[in-house]
Short mmCIF file of C-alpha atoms in Angstrom, two decimals:
data_model
loop_
_atom_site.label_atom_id
_atom_site.label_comp_id
_atom_site.label_asym_id
_atom_site.label_seq_id
_atom_site.Cartn_x
_atom_site.Cartn_y
_atom_site.Cartn_z
CA MET I 1138 0.00 0.00 0.00
CA ASN I 1139 1.79 3.11 -1.23
CA ASN I 1140 1.15 6.81 -0.62
CA LEU I 1141 -1.32 6.97 -3.50
CA HIS I 1142 -3.37 4.14 -2.00
CA ILE I 1143 -3.31 5.86 1.39
CA GLU I 1144 -4.50 9.09 -0.19
CA GLU I 1145 -7.34 7.24 -1.95
CA LEU I 1146 -8.35 5.54 1.29
CA GLU I 1147 -8.31 8.77 3.29
CA ASP I 1148 -10.39 10.53 0.63
CA TYR I 1149 -12.89 7.66 0.82
CA ILE I 1150 -13.07 7.86 4.62
CA LYS I 1151 -13.53 11.63 4.61
CA LYS I 1152 -16.35 11.38 2.06
CA GLU I 1153 -18.08 8.65 4.08
CA MET I 1154 -17.77 10.75 7.21
CA PHE I 1155 -19.18 13.79 5.43
CA TYR I 1156 -22.16 12.07 3.83
CA LYS I 1157 -22.98 9.95 6.90
CA ASP I 1158 -22.30 12.79 9.34
CA MET I 1159 -19.92 10.72 11.45
CA PRO I 1160 -18.14 12.53 14.32
CA GLY I 1161 -15.05 10.32 14.57
CA ILE I 1162 -13.33 7.29 13.07
CA GLY I 1163 -10.27 5.25 14.03
CA ILE I 1164 -8.61 2.74 11.70
CA SER I 1165 -5.61 0.43 11.70
CA ILE I 1166 -4.30 -1.90 9.00
CA THR I 1167 -1.83 -4.70 9.60
CA LYS I 1168 -0.02 -6.68 6.94
CA HIS I 1169 2.65 -9.35 7.29
CA ASP I 1170 2.77 -8.89 11.08
CA GLN I 1171 3.28 -5.12 10.96
CA ILE I 1172 1.06 -2.08 11.36
CA ILE I 1173 1.20 -0.41 7.97
CA TYR I 1174 -1.37 2.27 8.71
CA ALA I 1175 -3.10 3.74 11.76
CA LYS I 1176 -4.95 7.02 11.96
CA GLY I 1177 -7.82 8.88 13.56
CA PHE I 1178 -10.31 11.17 11.83
CA GLY I 1179 -12.75 13.66 13.25
CA VAL I 1180 -13.40 14.34 16.92
CA THR I 1181 -14.05 12.32 20.06
CA LYS I 1182 -17.15 14.40 20.84
CA VAL I 1183 -19.24 16.80 18.77
CA ASP I 1184 -18.79 20.49 19.56
CA THR I 1185 -15.22 19.90 20.74
CA ASN I 1186 -11.86 20.08 19.05
CA GLN I 1187 -10.42 16.95 20.65
CA PRO I 1188 -9.22 14.87 17.71
CA VAL I 1189 -9.55 11.12 17.37
CA THR I 1190 -6.10 9.51 17.32
CA PRO I 1191 -4.95 5.89 17.06
CA LYS I 1192 -4.83 5.93 20.88
CA THR I 1193 -8.46 7.01 21.34
CA ILE I 1194 -10.50 4.40 23.23
CA PHE I 1195 -13.77 3.17 21.72
CA HIS I 1196 -16.51 0.86 22.94
CA MET I 1197 -15.92 -2.23 20.76
CA ALA I 1198 -19.37 -3.81 21.33
CA SER I 1199 -19.72 -7.35 19.97
CA ILE I 1200 -16.11 -7.67 18.83
CA THR I 1201 -15.73 -8.59 22.51
CA LYS I 1202 -17.13 -12.00 21.58
CA THR I 1203 -13.94 -12.97 19.74
CA PHE I 1204 -12.08 -12.57 23.05
CA VAL I 1205 -14.63 -14.77 24.80
CA SER I 1206 -14.05 -17.37 22.10
CA MET I 1207 -10.29 -17.37 22.72
CA ALA I 1208 -10.84 -17.63 26.48
CA ILE I 1209 -13.12 -20.65 26.05
CA MET I 1210 -10.67 -22.30 23.67
CA GLN I 1211 -7.80 -21.72 26.10
CA LEU I 1212 -9.77 -23.56 28.78
CA TRP I 1213 -10.67 -26.27 26.27
CA GLU I 1214 -6.96 -26.80 25.58
CA LEU I 1215 -6.43 -27.23 29.33
CA ASN I 1216 -9.27 -29.79 29.48
CA LYS I 1217 -11.19 -27.49 31.81
CA ILE I 1218 -14.07 -27.10 29.37
CA ASP I 1219 -15.71 -29.67 27.11
CA LEU I 1220 -17.34 -28.04 24.08
CA SER I 1221 -19.93 -30.82 24.01
CA ALA I 1222 -20.85 -30.42 27.68
CA SER I 1223 -24.07 -28.80 28.85
CA ILE I 1224 -24.31 -25.44 30.59
CA THR I 1225 -25.34 -27.03 33.87
CA GLU I 1226 -22.11 -29.00 34.08
CA TYR I 1227 -20.40 -25.69 34.87
CA LEU I 1228 -23.32 -23.61 36.18
CA PRO I 1229 -25.48 -25.93 38.32
CA TYR I 1230 -27.74 -23.00 39.26
CA PHE I 1231 -28.64 -22.27 35.62
CA LYS I 1232 -32.29 -22.93 34.77
CA MET I 1233 -34.87 -21.93 32.18
CA LYS I 1234 -38.61 -22.39 31.99
CA ASP I 1235 -38.03 -24.27 28.72
CA MET I 1236 -36.58 -27.64 29.75
CA ARG I 1237 -34.72 -27.95 26.45
CA TYR I 1238 -32.05 -25.75 28.05
CA LYS I 1239 -30.52 -28.94 29.45
CA LYS I 1240 -29.48 -29.91 25.91
CA ILE I 1241 -27.56 -26.69 25.17
CA THR I 1242 -23.80 -27.21 24.73
CA ILE I 1243 -20.86 -24.83 24.99
CA ARG I 1244 -20.29 -25.23 21.24
CA GLN I 1245 -23.86 -24.13 20.55
CA LEU I 1246 -23.50 -21.06 22.75
CA LEU I 1247 -20.34 -20.05 20.88
CA SER I 1248 -21.90 -20.55 17.45
CA HIS I 1249 -25.27 -18.90 18.13
CA THR I 1250 -27.06 -22.21 17.55
CA SER I 1251 -28.29 -22.72 21.12
CA GLY I 1252 -31.82 -21.52 20.43
CA MET I 1253 -31.32 -18.82 23.04
CA PRO I 1254 -33.23 -15.56 22.53
CA ASP I 1255 -31.38 -12.27 22.26
CA CYS I 1256 -31.29 -9.57 24.90
CA GLU I 1257 -34.09 -7.04 24.40
CA ASP I 1258 -32.91 -4.43 26.89
CA TYR I 1259 -29.30 -3.97 27.95
CA GLU I 1260 -30.41 -1.55 30.67
CA TRP I 1261 -27.51 0.77 29.90
CA GLU I 1262 -29.27 3.50 31.85
CA ARG I 1263 -29.37 1.24 34.93
CA ALA I 1264 -25.81 -0.04 34.78
CA GLU I 1265 -24.50 -2.47 37.38
CA TYR I 1266 -20.81 -2.34 38.27
CA ASP I 1267 -20.31 -5.00 40.94
CA ALA I 1268 -18.59 -8.36 40.40
CA ASP I 1269 -21.78 -10.37 41.01
CA ALA I 1270 -23.76 -8.66 38.24
CA LEU I 1271 -23.02 -11.36 35.65
CA GLU I 1272 -24.09 -14.27 37.85
CA ARG I 1273 -27.26 -12.45 38.86
CA TYR I 1274 -28.10 -11.91 35.22
CA VAL I 1275 -27.58 -15.57 34.34
CA ILE I 1276 -29.81 -16.62 37.24
CA SER I 1277 -32.45 -14.12 36.06
CA LEU I 1278 -32.90 -16.09 32.82
CA ALA I 1279 -34.99 -18.70 34.65
CA ASP I 1280 -38.29 -17.55 33.12
CA MET I 1281 -37.04 -17.48 29.52
CA VAL I 1282 -38.08 -19.82 26.71
CA LEU I 1283 -35.89 -20.95 23.80
CA LEU I 1284 -36.62 -19.79 20.27
CA ASP I 1285 -35.54 -23.08 18.70
CA GLU I 1286 -34.42 -26.59 19.46
CA PRO I 1287 -30.71 -26.38 20.46
CA GLY I 1288 -28.41 -27.01 17.50
CA LEU I 1289 -31.12 -26.47 14.90
CA GLU I 1290 -30.20 -23.15 13.29
CA PHE I 1291 -28.44 -19.80 13.65
CA LYS I 1292 -30.08 -17.28 15.97
CA TYR I 1293 -27.76 -14.51 17.15
CA SER I 1294 -27.79 -14.30 20.93
CA ASN I 1295 -25.94 -11.91 23.22
CA ILE I 1296 -27.43 -13.82 26.14
CA ALA I 1297 -25.46 -16.90 25.08
CA TYR I 1298 -22.23 -14.97 25.57
CA GLU I 1299 -23.18 -13.73 29.03
CA ILE I 1300 -23.60 -17.39 29.96
CA LEU I 1301 -20.19 -18.19 28.46
CA GLY I 1302 -18.63 -15.39 30.49
CA ASP I 1303 -20.12 -16.77 33.69
CA ILE I 1304 -18.82 -20.23 32.78
CA ILE I 1305 -15.32 -18.78 32.34
CA ALA I 1306 -15.60 -17.17 35.78
CA LYS I 1307 -16.78 -20.32 37.52
CA VAL I 1308 -14.29 -22.66 35.81
CA THR I 1309 -11.31 -20.42 36.60
CA GLY I 1310 -12.37 -19.02 39.96
CA LYS I 1311 -11.70 -15.51 38.65
CA GLU I 1312 -13.96 -12.68 37.62
CA PHE I 1313 -14.61 -12.89 33.88
CA GLU I 1314 -12.90 -9.57 33.20
CA ASP I 1315 -9.88 -10.55 35.29
CA TYR I 1316 -9.41 -13.81 33.40
CA VAL I 1317 -9.46 -12.07 30.01
CA CYS I 1318 -7.12 -9.35 31.25
CA CYS I 1319 -4.56 -11.77 32.72
CA ASN I 1320 -4.68 -14.38 29.97
CA ILE I 1321 -5.27 -12.34 26.82
CA LEU I 1322 -4.91 -8.57 27.16
CA GLN I 1323 -1.77 -8.45 29.30
CA PRO I 1324 0.17 -11.16 27.42
CA LEU I 1325 -0.57 -9.25 24.20
CA ASN I 1326 0.54 -5.93 25.73
CA MET I 1327 -2.92 -4.51 25.07
CA PHE I 1328 -2.42 -2.18 27.99
CA ASP I 1329 -4.93 0.45 26.83
CA SER I 1330 -7.71 -2.16 26.65
CA THR I 1331 -10.13 -3.19 29.38
CA LEU I 1332 -13.54 -4.76 29.90
CA LEU I 1333 -14.31 -2.42 32.81
CA LEU I 1334 -15.44 1.09 31.93
CA GLN I 1335 -14.15 2.41 35.25
CA ASN I 1336 -10.62 1.39 34.22
CA THR I 1337 -10.58 3.57 31.10
CA LYS I 1338 -8.95 6.99 31.04
CA PRO I 1339 -11.76 9.55 30.59
CA GLU I 1340 -9.55 11.89 28.57
CA ALA I 1341 -8.81 9.10 26.06
CA LEU I 1342 -12.39 7.86 25.69
CA ALA I 1343 -14.52 8.66 22.65
CA ARG I 1344 -18.08 9.64 23.48
CA PRO I 1345 -21.15 7.96 21.93
CA HIS I 1346 -23.29 9.75 19.33
CA VAL I 1347 -26.75 9.23 17.87
CA LYS I 1348 -29.07 11.17 15.58
CA ASN I 1349 -32.06 12.90 17.14
CA GLU I 1350 -35.54 13.26 15.65
CA GLU I 1351 -34.31 16.13 13.48
CA LYS I 1352 -31.50 13.87 12.16
CA LYS I 1353 -28.94 16.03 13.92
CA VAL I 1354 -25.88 14.35 15.43
CA VAL I 1355 -25.90 14.68 19.20
CA GLY I 1356 -24.03 13.13 22.08
CA SER I 1357 -25.87 10.17 23.54
CA LYS I 1358 -27.13 10.67 27.07
CA ILE I 1359 -26.54 6.96 27.63
CA PHE I 1360 -23.09 5.37 27.62
CA PRO I 1361 -23.16 1.65 26.72
CA TYR I 1362 -21.85 -0.13 29.79
CA ASN I 1363 -23.37 -2.68 32.11
CA ARG I 1364 -21.19 -5.26 33.80
CA LYS I 1365 -23.79 -7.99 33.46
CA HIS I 1366 -23.31 -7.69 29.69
CA GLY I 1367 -19.51 -7.63 29.78
CA PRO I 1368 -18.91 -10.87 27.83
CA SER I 1369 -21.09 -9.86 24.91
CA SER I 1370 -20.15 -6.24 24.58
CA THR I 1371 -17.92 -4.22 26.92
CA LEU I 1372 -14.39 -4.32 25.55
CA TYR I 1373 -12.88 -0.82 25.42
CA SER I 1374 -9.87 -0.57 23.14
CA ASN I 1375 -8.13 1.46 20.46
CA VAL I 1376 -6.99 0.60 16.95
CA LEU I 1377 -3.35 0.15 18.01
CA ASP I 1378 -4.24 -2.46 20.62
CA MET I 1379 -6.65 -4.09 18.17
CA SER I 1380 -3.81 -4.42 15.68
CA ARG I 1381 -2.10 -6.66 18.22
CA TRP I 1382 -5.29 -8.70 18.51
CA ALA I 1383 -5.29 -8.97 14.73
CA ARG I 1384 -1.67 -10.09 14.64
CA VAL I 1385 -1.99 -12.82 17.27
CA ASN I 1386 -4.90 -14.30 15.35
CA LEU I 1387 -3.20 -14.00 11.98
CA ASN I 1388 -0.24 -15.79 13.61
CA ARG I 1389 -2.66 -18.46 14.84
CA GLY I 1390 -2.18 -17.83 18.53
CA GLU I 1391 1.34 -16.45 18.88
CA LEU I 1392 2.73 -12.92 19.20
CA ASP I 1393 6.16 -11.75 20.35
CA SER I 1394 7.15 -15.31 21.30
CA LYS I 1395 4.07 -15.66 23.53
CA ARG I 1396 1.60 -18.39 22.60
CA LEU I 1397 -2.01 -17.94 23.69
CA LEU I 1398 -3.55 -20.77 21.66
CA LYS I 1399 -2.19 -23.75 19.78
CA SER I 1400 -2.17 -23.31 16.02
CA SER I 1401 -4.25 -26.46 15.62
CA THR I 1402 -6.99 -24.97 17.82
CA TYR I 1403 -7.69 -22.41 15.12
CA ASP I 1404 -8.76 -25.19 12.77
CA LEU I 1405 -11.56 -25.93 15.22
CA MET I 1406 -12.36 -22.36 16.24
CA TRP I 1407 -12.60 -21.09 12.66
CA SER I 1408 -14.43 -24.07 11.15
CA PRO I 1409 -17.91 -23.02 9.98
CA ILE I 1410 -20.79 -24.52 11.94
CA VAL I 1411 -23.81 -23.30 10.01
CA ALA I 1412 -24.64 -20.87 7.20
CA ILE I 1413 -26.42 -17.63 8.02
CA PRO I 1414 -29.46 -17.35 5.74
CA GLY I 1415 -29.28 -14.50 3.24
CA GLU I 1416 -25.94 -13.12 4.41
CA GLY I 1417 -23.39 -15.04 2.35
CA GLN I 1418 -21.41 -16.00 5.41
CA GLU I 1419 -21.19 -18.71 8.04
CA VAL I 1420 -20.72 -18.72 11.78
CA ALA I 1421 -17.86 -20.52 13.52
CA LEU I 1422 -16.97 -20.50 17.24
CA GLY I 1423 -17.28 -16.82 18.05
CA TRP I 1424 -16.21 -15.71 14.57
CA PHE I 1425 -18.03 -15.07 11.32
CA VAL I 1426 -16.60 -16.54 8.12
CA GLY I 1427 -17.18 -14.90 4.75
CA ASN I 1428 -15.18 -13.77 1.75
CA LEU I 1429 -14.01 -10.56 0.15
CA SER I 1430 -12.41 -10.31 -3.28
CA GLY I 1431 -12.29 -14.10 -3.41
CA LEU I 1432 -10.41 -14.39 -0.11
CA LYS I 1433 -11.58 -15.84 3.19
CA LEU I 1434 -12.58 -13.06 5.59
CA LEU I 1435 -12.97 -13.79 9.31
CA GLY I 1436 -14.12 -11.28 11.86
CA HIS I 1437 -16.92 -9.66 13.79
CA GLU I 1438 -19.06 -6.55 13.77
CA GLY I 1439 -20.06 -4.51 16.78
CA CYS I 1440 -22.88 -2.03 17.39
CA ASP I 1441 -24.33 -0.53 20.55
CA ILE I 1442 -25.89 2.82 21.27
CA GLY I 1443 -23.49 5.51 20.05
CA PHE I 1444 -20.76 3.19 18.71
CA ARG I 1445 -20.08 0.90 15.75
CA SER I 1446 -17.02 -1.24 14.98
CA SER I 1447 -15.74 -3.66 12.34
CA PHE I 1448 -12.88 -6.13 12.64
CA GLY I 1449 -11.72 -8.40 9.84
CA ILE I 1450 -8.73 -10.59 9.08
CA LEU I 1451 -7.69 -12.37 5.89
CA PRO I 1452 -5.40 -15.22 6.98
CA ASP I 1453 -4.45 -16.25 3.44
CA VAL I 1454 -2.77 -12.90 2.73
CA ASN I 1455 -1.93 -11.87 6.32
CA VAL I 1456 -4.00 -8.69 6.29
CA ALA I 1457 -6.27 -7.29 8.98
CA VAL I 1458 -8.29 -4.10 9.45
CA THR I 1459 -10.04 -2.55 12.44
CA VAL I 1460 -12.45 0.36 12.01
CA VAL I 1461 -14.19 2.02 14.96
CA ALA I 1462 -16.62 4.92 15.14
CA ASN I 1463 -18.32 6.93 17.86
CA ALA I 1464 -21.71 6.74 16.12
CA ASN I 1465 -23.95 3.69 15.87
CA TYR I 1466 -25.03 4.58 12.31
CA ALA I 1467 -21.45 4.74 10.96
CA SER I 1468 -20.44 2.80 7.84
CA THR I 1469 -17.49 1.01 9.45
CA LYS I 1470 -17.97 -2.19 7.43
CA LYS I 1471 -17.82 -0.33 4.11
CA ILE I 1472 -14.67 1.46 5.23
CA MET I 1473 -13.14 -1.82 6.41
CA HIS I 1474 -13.77 -3.43 3.01
CA GLU I 1475 -12.27 -0.45 1.20
CA ALA I 1476 -9.22 -0.53 3.48
CA ILE I 1477 -8.74 -4.25 2.86
CA ASN I 1478 -8.89 -3.73 -0.89
CA MET I 1479 -6.30 -0.96 -0.62
CA ALA I 1480 -4.05 -3.12 1.57
CA LEU I 1481 -4.14 -5.89 -1.03
CA LYS I 1482 -2.63 -3.56 -3.63
CA ASP I 1483 1.14 -3.68 -4.03
#
């Protein structure tokens, strides 16, 4: 990717920001185990002059699920988790009104094939911050009913990932966030990243934006954080740290001589489980598998109130892109695809 390609990409980003009225964007591109581009555009909050930089922290939303997947696979490698085991093997207090819950496996939770419903209200405006919030939430599912027979078909479920987070906590004897920090974030030197909003630096944090009834961009009165939804949504990171996440996965579990997963585990984690109707992609264990320009594209999207994010890696050509925005209506996926196409040019 030469200077001309960079200029083309930046023109594209600026036009997208103008036409979509996006306050701020962060982007990083890695290729052959190096960051080849990282930049911020726009501002962290409307009506301010604080610029977005590659160090600006964004709410990553559902990209968090790829970290949950690695955590589960780490414990699987240690024989602490059986992907074919039921939820109740690890959470004996877990119950649902629908008795089919007893059939749900860890693999089905990871691949959104458990039949679990999705969360209808994250209760961002009533955030819980204490360490017991996740367990309380899992216990509160007792009156829920499944949408489908477990293992039947794809139904995206954030609830499934809250259950996985609680399983990680109970299997390891650590708080979910602590396990991910100690076993993924710290070994990768992702020191600006956290799953706890209270651990972020306020001056580095982008603010969420929405459009009001007049279609004007305004700061959201609600910030998307609730500890009971940590496993599905509350990673806070920047594009520089996310480039390290991209690299360890492109290297199939190793970065800077530190191995987080066996290479062979990726064959299992990235193997498609079921096709997603009408989307031209499949779901694996915490990752979505599609293609772009004839190449396999793995990754995840994220969207919560005031934020949107896109993360994609192309293992066959060793390219990865992260795009984050402080507006939930932002076209991060389009920008990611354009950035990938530019990175593929020599």
